[in-house]
Tab-separated table of C-alpha atoms and ligand atoms in Angstrom:
chain	number	residue	atom	x	y	z
K	1	MET	CA	-57.621	-22.051	-150.817
K	2	GLN	CA	-58.497	-21.014	-147.266
K	3	TYR	CA	-60.628	-23.169	-144.926
K	4	ASP	CA	-61.392	-23.063	-141.268
K	5	VAL	CA	-61.000	-26.346	-140.927
K	6	VAL	CA	-59.203	-29.258	-143.293
K	7	VAL	CA	-60.197	-32.463	-142.553
K	8	ILE	CA	-57.486	-35.158	-143.878
K	9	GLY	CA	-59.492	-38.349	-144.683
K	10	GLY	CA	-62.944	-38.705	-145.714
K	11	GLY	CA	-64.272	-41.959	-143.967
K	12	ALA	CA	-67.278	-42.298	-141.723
K	13	ILE	CA	-65.178	-40.235	-139.036
K	14	GLY	CA	-63.707	-37.345	-141.076
K	15	MET	CA	-67.339	-37.129	-142.974
K	16	SER	CA	-69.241	-37.286	-139.543
K	17	ILE	CA	-66.947	-34.195	-138.580
K	18	ALA	CA	-67.630	-32.433	-141.708
K	19	TYR	CA	-71.060	-32.764	-141.180
K	20	TYR	CA	-70.997	-31.641	-137.754
K	21	LEU	CA	-69.091	-28.451	-138.073
K	22	ARG	CA	-71.319	-27.336	-141.150
K	23	LYS	CA	-74.681	-28.066	-139.007
K	24	HIS	CA	-73.423	-26.120	-135.861
K	25	LYS	CA	-75.102	-22.469	-135.487
K	26	SER	CA	-71.680	-21.002	-135.764
K	27	ALA	CA	-70.787	-23.451	-138.753
K	28	CYS	CA	-67.442	-22.722	-140.127
K	29	SER	CA	-65.563	-23.361	-143.506
K	30	VAL	CA	-64.833	-26.722	-144.190
K	31	ALA	CA	-62.726	-28.930	-146.676
K	32	VAL	CA	-62.338	-32.903	-146.405
K	33	VAL	CA	-59.309	-34.082	-148.399
K	34	GLU	CA	-59.840	-37.662	-149.347
K	35	ALA	CA	-57.409	-39.788	-151.555
K	36	ASP	CA	-59.652	-41.863	-152.734
K	37	PRO	CA	-63.360	-41.374	-152.983
K	38	THR	CA	-64.077	-44.827	-154.129
K	39	TYR	CA	-63.102	-45.927	-150.598
K	40	GLU	CA	-61.551	-49.362	-152.083
K	41	LEU	CA	-59.194	-49.732	-148.884
K	42	ALA	CA	-60.853	-47.823	-146.503
K	43	SER	CA	-62.000	-49.079	-143.094
K	44	THR	CA	-65.409	-47.802	-143.179
K	45	PRO	CA	-67.057	-49.824	-146.127
K	46	ARG	CA	-65.184	-52.937	-144.896
K	47	ALA	CA	-66.549	-53.003	-141.204
K	48	SER	CA	-68.563	-55.742	-140.099
K	49	GLY	CA	-71.527	-52.735	-139.126
K	50	GLY	CA	-72.244	-53.879	-135.105
K	51	ALA	CA	-73.295	-50.696	-133.022
K	52	ARG	CA	-73.243	-51.532	-129.286
K	53	ARG	CA	-73.725	-50.207	-126.058
K	54	LEU	CA	-71.984	-53.065	-124.545
K	55	PHE	CA	-68.872	-50.922	-122.810
K	56	SER	CA	-67.677	-50.395	-119.542
K	57	THR	CA	-66.138	-46.875	-119.199
K	58	PRO	CA	-68.884	-43.889	-119.411
K	59	GLU	CA	-67.588	-42.192	-122.521
K	60	ASN	CA	-67.833	-45.291	-124.923
K	61	ILE	CA	-71.394	-45.937	-123.293
K	62	GLU	CA	-72.407	-42.390	-123.811
K	63	MET	CA	-70.719	-42.115	-127.576
K	64	SER	CA	-72.718	-45.454	-128.089
K	65	ASN	CA	-76.233	-43.944	-126.560
K	66	TYR	CA	-75.996	-41.016	-128.889
K	67	SER	CA	-74.511	-42.482	-132.281
K	68	ILE	CA	-77.430	-45.642	-131.844
K	69	ASP	CA	-80.201	-42.907	-131.626
K	70	CYS	CA	-78.686	-41.127	-134.872
K	71	PHE	CA	-78.751	-44.520	-136.701
K	72	THR	CA	-82.459	-45.309	-135.762
K	73	THR	CA	-83.229	-41.731	-137.617
K	74	PHE	CA	-80.711	-41.663	-140.409
K	75	ASP	CA	-82.686	-42.509	-143.378
K	76	ARG	CA	-84.720	-39.913	-142.534
K	77	ASP	CA	-81.838	-37.019	-141.609
K	78	MET	CA	-79.800	-38.065	-144.133
K	79	ARG	CA	-82.226	-38.352	-147.014
K	80	PHE	CA	-81.370	-36.286	-150.354
K	81	GLY	CA	-84.383	-34.908	-151.962
K	82	GLU	CA	-86.974	-37.669	-152.799
K	83	GLU	CA	-84.348	-40.636	-153.380
K	84	GLU	CA	-84.893	-43.578	-151.316
K	85	PHE	CA	-81.858	-44.045	-148.643
K	86	SER	CA	-81.400	-46.387	-146.004
K	87	ILE	CA	-78.463	-47.618	-143.702
K	88	SER	CA	-80.454	-50.872	-143.326
K	89	TRP	CA	-80.736	-50.349	-139.384
K	90	LYS	CA	-81.108	-53.594	-137.558
K	91	LYS	CA	-82.225	-53.425	-134.026
K	92	ASN	CA	-81.782	-57.106	-133.472
K	93	GLY	CA	-79.551	-56.873	-130.125
K	94	TYR	CA	-76.095	-57.467	-128.970
K	95	LEU	CA	-75.104	-60.492	-126.902
K	96	PHE	CA	-71.983	-60.765	-124.882
K	97	ILE	CA	-71.144	-64.072	-123.424
K	98	MET	CA	-68.590	-64.739	-120.832
K	99	PRO	CA	-67.148	-67.717	-119.328
K	100	HIS	CA	-67.405	-68.125	-115.334
K	101	ARG	CA	-64.324	-66.538	-114.685
K	102	ALA	CA	-65.372	-63.477	-116.378
K	103	VAL	CA	-68.705	-63.224	-114.924
K	104	ARG	CA	-67.337	-60.502	-112.308
K	105	MET	CA	-66.073	-57.991	-115.427
K	106	LEU	CA	-69.608	-58.806	-117.526
K	107	GLU	CA	-71.285	-57.531	-113.970
K	108	GLU	CA	-69.533	-54.513	-113.201
K	109	SER	CA	-69.960	-53.149	-117.114
K	110	PHE	CA	-73.671	-54.243	-116.415
K	111	ALA	CA	-73.963	-51.927	-113.402
K	112	VAL	CA	-72.166	-48.977	-115.386
K	113	GLN	CA	-74.475	-49.683	-118.474
K	114	GLN	CA	-77.474	-49.369	-116.189
K	115	ALA	CA	-76.293	-46.228	-114.949
K	116	HIS	CA	-75.996	-44.484	-118.290
K	117	GLY	CA	-79.513	-45.672	-118.994
K	118	VAL	CA	-79.064	-48.617	-121.174
K	119	ASN	CA	-81.213	-51.169	-121.950
K	120	VAL	CA	-79.395	-54.451	-120.998
K	121	GLN	CA	-80.295	-57.610	-119.527
K	122	PHE	CA	-77.948	-60.021	-117.339
K	123	LEU	CA	-78.602	-63.895	-118.694
K	124	THR	CA	-77.536	-66.274	-116.479
K	125	GLN	CA	-76.773	-69.552	-118.272
K	126	ALA	CA	-80.355	-71.032	-117.717
K	127	ASP	CA	-81.839	-67.820	-119.857
K	128	LEU	CA	-79.239	-67.934	-122.104
K	129	LYS	CA	-80.163	-71.646	-123.112
K	130	GLN	CA	-83.669	-70.992	-123.133
K	131	LYS	CA	-83.290	-67.623	-125.380
K	132	PHE	CA	-80.734	-69.447	-127.753
K	133	PRO	CA	-81.307	-73.172	-127.660
K	134	SER	CA	-78.619	-73.648	-130.361
K	135	MET	CA	-75.733	-72.332	-128.037
K	136	LYS	CA	-73.681	-74.356	-126.227
K	137	VAL	CA	-73.364	-72.738	-122.890
K	138	ASP	CA	-72.247	-75.285	-119.877
K	139	ASP	CA	-69.086	-73.446	-119.730
K	140	LEU	CA	-70.575	-69.790	-119.675
K	141	GLY	CA	-71.307	-67.986	-116.559
K	142	GLY	CA	-73.227	-65.576	-118.279
K	143	GLY	CA	-74.264	-63.102	-120.449
K	144	ALA	CA	-75.245	-59.472	-121.185
K	145	TYR	CA	-77.720	-58.518	-123.747
K	146	SER	CA	-78.751	-55.453	-125.083
K	147	PRO	CA	-81.625	-55.400	-127.185
K	148	ASP	CA	-81.444	-52.107	-128.397
K	149	ASP	CA	-78.126	-52.152	-130.251
K	150	GLY	CA	-77.609	-53.796	-133.626
K	151	TRP	CA	-76.127	-53.562	-137.203
K	152	LEU	CA	-76.047	-51.540	-140.454
K	153	ASP	CA	-74.627	-50.795	-143.684
K	154	PRO	CA	-71.284	-49.206	-143.281
K	155	HIS	CA	-70.688	-47.777	-146.536
K	156	SER	CA	-74.192	-46.122	-146.376
K	157	VAL	CA	-73.521	-44.617	-143.292
K	158	LEU	CA	-70.421	-43.139	-144.927
K	159	GLN	CA	-72.399	-41.924	-148.002
K	160	GLY	CA	-75.225	-40.099	-146.055
K	161	TYR	CA	-72.791	-38.169	-144.331
K	162	ARG	CA	-70.583	-37.617	-147.333
K	163	ARG	CA	-73.798	-36.350	-149.044
K	164	LYS	CA	-74.919	-34.237	-146.354
K	165	ALA	CA	-72.102	-32.423	-145.847
K	166	LYS	CA	-71.373	-31.501	-148.751
K	167	GLU	CA	-75.179	-30.464	-149.186
K	168	LEU	CA	-74.422	-28.477	-146.164
K	169	GLY	CA	-71.704	-26.776	-147.638
K	170	ALA	CA	-68.689	-28.815	-146.970
K	171	GLU	CA	-65.902	-28.711	-149.622
K	172	LEU	CA	-64.891	-32.040	-150.784
K	173	ILE	CA	-61.343	-32.444	-152.385
K	174	THR	CA	-59.941	-35.326	-154.112
K	175	ALA	CA	-56.300	-35.571	-153.092
K	176	ARG	CA	-53.535	-37.103	-151.308
K	177	VAL	CA	-52.193	-35.257	-148.265
K	178	VAL	CA	-48.409	-35.112	-148.532
K	179	ALA	CA	-47.051	-32.725	-145.920
K	180	ILE	CA	-48.579	-29.937	-143.136
K	181	GLU	CA	-46.605	-26.692	-143.328
K	182	HIS	CA	-46.080	-25.988	-139.439
K	183	GLN	CA	-44.810	-22.922	-137.670
K	184	ASN	CA	-44.480	-21.869	-134.162
K	185	LYS	CA	-46.409	-24.860	-133.275
K	186	VAL	CA	-49.094	-24.140	-135.582
K	187	ALA	CA	-50.220	-26.256	-138.194
K	188	ARG	CA	-50.844	-23.542	-141.255
K	189	LYS	CA	-51.147	-25.567	-144.313
K	190	VAL	CA	-51.804	-28.991	-145.821
K	191	ALA	CA	-50.187	-29.762	-149.058
K	192	LEU	CA	-51.500	-32.215	-151.717
K	193	ALA	CA	-49.636	-34.190	-154.080
K	194	ASP	CA	-51.089	-31.948	-157.181
K	195	GLY	CA	-49.197	-29.337	-155.653
K	196	ARG	CA	-52.012	-27.204	-154.155
K	197	LYS	CA	-51.821	-26.242	-150.761
K	198	ILE	CA	-54.421	-25.581	-148.532
K	199	GLU	CA	-54.470	-22.871	-145.597
K	200	ALA	CA	-56.387	-23.980	-142.310
K	201	SER	CA	-57.025	-22.422	-138.959
K	202	TYR	CA	-57.567	-26.000	-137.714
K	203	VAL	CA	-55.998	-29.366	-139.198
K	204	VAL	CA	-58.209	-32.552	-138.278
K	205	ASN	CA	-56.557	-35.765	-138.292
K	206	ALA	CA	-59.245	-38.643	-139.415
K	207	ALA	CA	-57.462	-40.669	-141.559
K	208	GLY	CA	-57.854	-43.748	-139.852
K	209	ALA	CA	-55.307	-46.376	-140.562
K	210	TRP	CA	-53.293	-44.084	-141.980
K	211	ALA	CA	-53.487	-41.654	-139.215
K	212	LYS	CA	-49.857	-42.269	-137.924
K	213	GLU	CA	-48.611	-41.077	-141.403
K	214	ILE	CA	-50.525	-37.815	-141.163
K	215	SER	CA	-49.447	-37.299	-137.671
K	216	GLU	CA	-45.710	-37.597	-138.544
K	217	MET	CA	-45.845	-34.796	-140.719
K	218	VAL	CA	-46.028	-32.265	-138.035
K	219	GLY	CA	-43.946	-34.348	-135.770
K	220	MET	CA	-46.454	-35.947	-133.732
K	221	THR	CA	-45.866	-39.572	-133.000
K	222	VAL	CA	-48.873	-41.552	-132.303
K	223	PRO	CA	-49.427	-45.164	-131.286
K	224	ILE	CA	-51.829	-46.194	-134.154
K	225	GLU	CA	-50.967	-48.891	-136.424
K	226	PRO	CA	-53.043	-50.341	-139.032
K	227	MET	CA	-54.259	-53.928	-138.106
K	228	LYS	CA	-55.356	-56.454	-140.392
K	229	ARG	CA	-58.749	-57.874	-139.663
K	230	PHE	CA	-60.967	-60.607	-141.691
K	231	GLU	CA	-64.140	-60.214	-142.132
K	232	HIS	CA	-66.177	-63.670	-143.540
K	233	HIS	CA	-69.413	-64.239	-144.891
K	234	PHE	CA	-70.160	-67.854	-143.846
K	235	ASP	CA	-73.712	-70.184	-143.930
K	236	THR	CA	-74.601	-73.152	-142.901
K	237	PRO	CA	-77.786	-75.957	-144.024
K	238	VAL	CA	-78.967	-76.267	-140.172
K	239	SER	CA	-81.053	-73.372	-139.597
K	240	ILE	CA	-81.088	-72.201	-136.104
K	241	GLU	CA	-83.263	-69.178	-133.831
K	242	PRO	CA	-82.493	-66.161	-135.002
K	243	LEU	CA	-79.734	-64.505	-133.197
K	244	PRO	CA	-78.247	-60.974	-132.267
K	245	TYR	CA	-74.693	-59.955	-132.800
K	246	VAL	CA	-72.959	-62.620	-130.550
K	247	LYS	CA	-69.170	-61.605	-129.033
K	248	ASP	CA	-67.384	-64.070	-127.006
K	249	LEU	CA	-64.109	-63.590	-124.870
K	250	ASP	CA	-61.862	-65.131	-127.201
K	251	ARG	CA	-63.028	-62.387	-129.950
K	252	LEU	CA	-65.449	-64.728	-131.829
K	253	ALA	CA	-67.886	-61.853	-133.208
K	254	PHE	CA	-70.650	-62.501	-135.919
K	255	ARG	CA	-74.168	-61.727	-136.759
K	256	PRO	CA	-76.849	-63.017	-139.198
K	257	GLU	CA	-76.322	-61.299	-142.546
K	258	GLY	CA	-79.146	-62.431	-145.115
K	259	SER	CA	-79.614	-65.680	-145.308
K	260	GLY	CA	-76.106	-66.734	-143.819
K	261	TYR	CA	-74.125	-64.479	-141.427
K	262	SER	CA	-71.139	-62.264	-141.101
K	263	GLY	CA	-68.158	-62.018	-138.428
K	264	GLY	CA	-64.581	-63.199	-137.690
K	265	VAL	CA	-62.478	-63.657	-134.899
K	266	PRO	CA	-59.765	-60.194	-134.976
K	267	ASN	CA	-56.223	-61.690	-134.366
K	268	THR	CA	-54.428	-58.978	-132.154
K	269	ASN	CA	-51.107	-60.720	-132.728
K	270	GLN	CA	-51.382	-59.726	-136.361
K	271	PRO	CA	-48.341	-58.120	-137.653
K	272	ARG	CA	-49.127	-54.374	-138.159
K	273	GLY	CA	-48.990	-52.642	-141.465
K	274	VAL	CA	-51.215	-51.919	-144.442
K	275	ASP	CA	-51.633	-55.385	-145.946
K	276	PHE	CA	-55.022	-56.590	-147.442
K	277	ASP	CA	-53.862	-60.123	-148.306
K	278	VAL	CA	-56.414	-62.955	-147.439
K	279	ASP	CA	-55.512	-65.769	-145.754
K	280	HIS	CA	-57.743	-68.486	-147.177
K	281	ASP	CA	-57.010	-71.081	-144.295
K	282	TYR	CA	-57.824	-68.831	-141.542
K	283	PHE	CA	-61.719	-69.420	-141.390
K	284	GLU	CA	-61.020	-72.970	-141.327
K	285	ARG	CA	-58.249	-72.723	-138.694
K	286	VAL	CA	-59.530	-70.146	-136.364
K	287	VAL	CA	-62.947	-69.310	-137.187
K	288	TRP	CA	-64.753	-72.513	-137.577
K	289	PRO	CA	-63.634	-73.932	-134.553
K	290	ALA	CA	-64.921	-71.495	-132.745
K	291	LEU	CA	-67.942	-71.318	-134.138
K	292	ALA	CA	-68.677	-75.158	-134.284
K	293	TYR	CA	-67.644	-74.924	-130.528
K	294	ARG	CA	-69.888	-72.513	-129.526
K	295	PHE	CA	-73.224	-73.639	-132.090
K	296	PRO	CA	-72.991	-77.011	-133.171
K	297	ALA	CA	-75.219	-76.663	-135.625
K	298	PHE	CA	-72.333	-74.408	-137.488
K	299	GLU	CA	-70.020	-77.876	-138.115
K	300	GLN	CA	-71.334	-77.729	-141.081
K	301	VAL	CA	-70.984	-73.944	-141.998
K	302	LYS	CA	-69.310	-73.023	-145.322
K	303	CYS	CA	-67.071	-69.638	-145.668
K	304	ARG	CA	-68.465	-67.687	-148.838
K	305	SER	CA	-65.850	-64.926	-148.831
K	306	THR	CA	-63.117	-63.011	-146.763
K	307	LEU	CA	-62.390	-59.636	-146.845
K	308	ALA	CA	-59.385	-57.964	-145.194
K	309	GLY	CA	-59.946	-54.632	-143.330
K	310	LEU	CA	-57.881	-52.305	-141.421
K	311	TYR	CA	-57.897	-51.427	-137.828
K	312	ASP	CA	-57.227	-48.090	-136.592
K	313	GLN	CA	-55.716	-49.838	-133.544
K	314	ASN	CA	-54.510	-47.796	-130.772
K	315	GLU	CA	-51.641	-50.337	-129.150
K	316	VAL	CA	-51.956	-48.245	-126.019
K	317	ASP	CA	-55.534	-48.932	-125.101
K	318	GLY	CA	-58.173	-49.953	-128.036
K	319	ASN	CA	-59.907	-46.521	-127.760
K	320	PRO	CA	-59.709	-43.418	-129.903
K	321	ILE	CA	-57.004	-40.542	-129.301
K	322	ILE	CA	-59.825	-37.391	-129.657
K	323	GLY	CA	-58.806	-34.027	-129.336
K	324	PRO	CA	-55.777	-31.462	-130.112
K	325	TRP	CA	-52.086	-32.259	-129.778
K	326	THR	CA	-52.354	-30.251	-126.513
K	327	GLY	CA	-49.200	-28.314	-125.827
K	328	SER	CA	-47.571	-29.062	-129.037
K	329	MET	CA	-49.498	-27.935	-131.526
K	330	ASP	CA	-53.732	-26.862	-130.313
K	331	ASN	CA	-54.788	-26.580	-133.847
K	332	PHE	CA	-54.047	-30.038	-134.492
K	333	ILE	CA	-56.880	-32.323	-133.817
K	334	MET	CA	-56.696	-35.878	-133.861
K	335	ALA	CA	-59.665	-38.332	-134.377
K	336	ALA	CA	-58.284	-41.910	-134.821
K	337	GLY	CA	-57.635	-45.030	-132.940
K	338	TYR	CA	-60.525	-46.263	-132.935
K	339	SER	CA	-59.654	-49.718	-133.487
K	340	GLY	CA	-62.674	-51.814	-133.641
K	341	HIS	CA	-65.597	-49.333	-132.774
K	342	GLY	CA	-65.109	-46.353	-134.946
K	343	LEU	CA	-68.010	-47.233	-137.465
K	344	MET	CA	-70.559	-47.198	-133.961
K	345	HIS	CA	-68.854	-44.264	-132.850
K	346	ALA	CA	-68.913	-41.724	-135.827
K	347	PRO	CA	-71.734	-39.435	-134.910
K	348	ALA	CA	-70.660	-38.980	-131.495
K	349	SER	CA	-67.315	-38.371	-132.446
K	350	GLY	CA	-68.380	-35.538	-135.109
K	351	ARG	CA	-70.034	-33.966	-132.598
K	352	ALA	CA	-67.763	-34.132	-130.099
K	353	VAL	CA	-65.076	-32.544	-132.610
K	354	ALA	CA	-67.402	-29.719	-133.818
K	355	GLU	CA	-68.145	-29.150	-130.288
K	356	LEU	CA	-64.044	-28.608	-129.767
K	357	ILE	CA	-63.475	-26.276	-132.400
K	358	LEU	CA	-66.683	-24.364	-132.574
K	359	ASP	CA	-67.427	-24.378	-128.876
K	360	GLY	CA	-64.052	-24.103	-127.331
K	361	ARG	CA	-64.917	-27.418	-125.199
K	362	TYR	CA	-66.971	-30.594	-125.316
K	363	GLN	CA	-70.874	-29.597	-124.713
K	364	SER	CA	-72.540	-33.040	-124.700
K	365	ILE	CA	-70.167	-35.400	-123.742
K	366	ASP	CA	-66.834	-34.936	-122.104
K	367	LEU	CA	-64.433	-36.660	-123.920
K	368	THR	CA	-61.303	-35.302	-122.542
K	369	ARG	CA	-59.975	-38.919	-120.981
K	370	LEU	CA	-60.066	-39.688	-124.438
K	371	GLY	CA	-57.691	-36.692	-125.537
K	372	TRP	CA	-54.060	-36.739	-126.179
K	373	GLN	CA	-52.918	-36.525	-122.527
K	374	ARG	CA	-53.817	-39.972	-121.311
K	375	ILE	CA	-50.888	-41.231	-123.774
K	376	VAL	CA	-48.761	-38.931	-122.884
K	377	ASP	CA	-48.704	-40.325	-119.028
K	378	MET	CA	-49.286	-43.880	-120.279
K	379	ARG	CA	-52.858	-44.040	-118.692
K	380	PRO	CA	-54.633	-46.323	-120.926
K	381	LEU	CA	-58.489	-46.250	-120.612
K	382	ALA	CA	-59.457	-49.552	-119.145
K	383	GLU	CA	-62.369	-50.462	-121.301
K	384	GLN	CA	-63.310	-54.063	-120.693
K	385	GLY	CA	-66.024	-53.688	-123.580
K	386	ILE	CA	-63.340	-54.409	-126.002
K	387	VAL	CA	-62.017	-58.078	-126.237
Y	1	LIG	C1	-63.186	-56.038	-140.816
Y	1	LIG	C2	-63.642	-54.813	-139.856
Y	1	LIG	C3	-64.643	-55.019	-139.097
Y	1	LIG	C4	-65.025	-53.954	-138.414
Y	1	LIG	N1	-66.374	-53.879	-137.778
Y	1	LIG	C5	-66.765	-52.883	-137.118
Y	1	LIG	C6	-68.024	-52.980	-136.270
Y	1	LIG	O1	-68.499	-53.668	-136.489
Y	1	LIG	N2	-68.603	-51.540	-135.594
Y	1	LIG	C7	-67.741	-50.841	-135.887
Y	1	LIG	O2	-68.056	-49.634	-135.256
Y	1	LIG	N3	-66.313	-50.832	-136.156
Y	1	LIG	C8	-66.002	-51.532	-136.924
Y	1	LIG	N4	-64.694	-51.683	-137.858
Y	1	LIG	C9	-63.539	-50.475	-137.391
Y	1	LIG	C10	-64.165	-49.407	-138.286
Y	1	LIG	O3	-64.331	-49.780	-139.740
Y	1	LIG	C11	-63.228	-48.231	-138.148
Y	1	LIG	O4	-63.104	-48.022	-136.565
Y	1	LIG	C12	-63.832	-46.981	-139.140
Y	1	LIG	O5	-64.335	-47.116	-140.174
Y	1	LIG	C13	-63.063	-46.127	-139.266
Y	1	LIG	O6	-63.272	-44.535	-139.830
Y	1	LIG	P1	-62.308	-43.599	-140.555
Y	1	LIG	O7	-63.065	-42.563	-140.911
Y	1	LIG	O8	-61.528	-42.988	-139.379
Y	1	LIG	O9	-61.262	-44.515	-141.450
Y	1	LIG	P2	-61.353	-44.879	-142.834
Y	1	LIG	O10	-62.953	-45.381	-143.215
Y	1	LIG	O11	-60.394	-45.646	-143.289
Y	1	LIG	O12	-61.103	-43.477	-143.568
Y	1	LIG	C14	-59.765	-42.933	-143.775
Y	1	LIG	C15	-59.508	-42.356	-145.099
Y	1	LIG	O13	-58.531	-41.423	-144.917
Y	1	LIG	C16	-58.051	-41.500	-146.373
Y	1	LIG	N5	-56.812	-41.411	-146.395
Y	1	LIG	C17	-55.702	-42.039	-145.910
Y	1	LIG	N6	-54.231	-41.091	-145.936
Y	1	LIG	C18	-54.916	-39.696	-146.524
Y	1	LIG	C19	-54.058	-38.911	-146.905
Y	1	LIG	N7	-52.288	-39.007	-146.851
Y	1	LIG	N8	-54.501	-37.954	-148.056
Y	1	LIG	C20	-56.145	-37.634	-148.164
Y	1	LIG	N9	-56.701	-38.960	-147.435
Y	1	LIG	C21	-56.555	-40.209	-146.882
Y	1	LIG	C22	-58.126	-42.980	-146.729
Y	1	LIG	O14	-58.268	-42.960	-148.052
Y	1	LIG	C23	-59.508	-43.573	-145.953
Y	1	LIG	O15	-60.866	-43.110	-147.038
Y	1	LIG	C24	-64.365	-52.834	-138.270
Y	1	LIG	C25	-62.960	-52.465	-138.783
Y	1	LIG	C26	-62.947	-53.840	-139.774
Y	1	LIG	C27	-61.417	-53.515	-140.768
């Protein structure tokens, strides 16, 4: 077997890359190797589905601008024959709320967001109270509200890309990658657990929380670790005004889902590793107090279910590593380390990697600053919009 590009990992990132490689005017041959096409433990289907432009770095904002535009037409673009298809895009807005001490940070990000064409409103404490009467606001300095952002169904995004990439000619191979043969700083063959080997001109590491294992196969050490995060589904008997996706500085992040809500409080001190055990007390201990504090109507909240998923956490700066292993193995391309924002950036990432490989450089959004060099130089890309 021989392909121009072998993508390792068929989650939202890997499938988007395959889709854009096949859609490109100089489309090349592509194989996506995915160990588990049921995606039982993959991060994509376990994501909360939030998509926002509320970042502070131009790259992240621009990636969101493009990706969210894609989500708004995704149902049509990924339609398969006559079959109904929907990612359930909900343009219900995104709201970052900040205490007085962090308002300056919010204002700085706000200026960059506006400069990049984001429809964002700065809400004062009084605006917040008026718009969201059930929210406790007396300790808040303000909020950034982006009404064009929202959330979607992550599994459908993955399936849309998967089916479309296949329709466009990408080969989908079910197998576990166990080794990458390389020679003279060039990745040559991807070895599968069933004994097959695939020759490749480019190898893309899109293995999410497992990206470190894949990089180690070529001798590259990446600062990407699996970090467990719970997503809870909960409801409350007290009905309140419709909410956008709400996020605060203490990492409470949640949104409406059906007649209830979905969200949680990521714990960045969580020991790293592949671990899906659910701590059933976490909601009562951490999430409930945060919710009930901010929205007293949530005093009587009940947790209906909790699912554990993995962030592909980039320990350096919480941003992805996109691009080649420069100077060491230029045909080994990283697209991992997305931490908590890989799903929303899947469209822009797929396009970017396709441009890198097929055009030789970024054409649309210059993501050079998200490349490997910043890790070598230990120059974290400071992003205020990741809390
Ligand atoms: C609880 C939770 C909530 C989140 N909420 C959001 C959110 O609201 N918005 C957002 O944008 N992001 C969110 N994220 C982050 C998001 O889920 C990830 O950044 C994104 O899904 C990463 O996609 P991926 O394709 O890189 O990884 P994955 O979906 O994990 O895909 C990687 C694939 O690689 C495969 N693989 C691994 N090793 C091998 C191997 N050796 N051989 C072959 N295949 C292999 C795996 O089977 C897997 O299917 C959340 C994550 C979690 C856990």
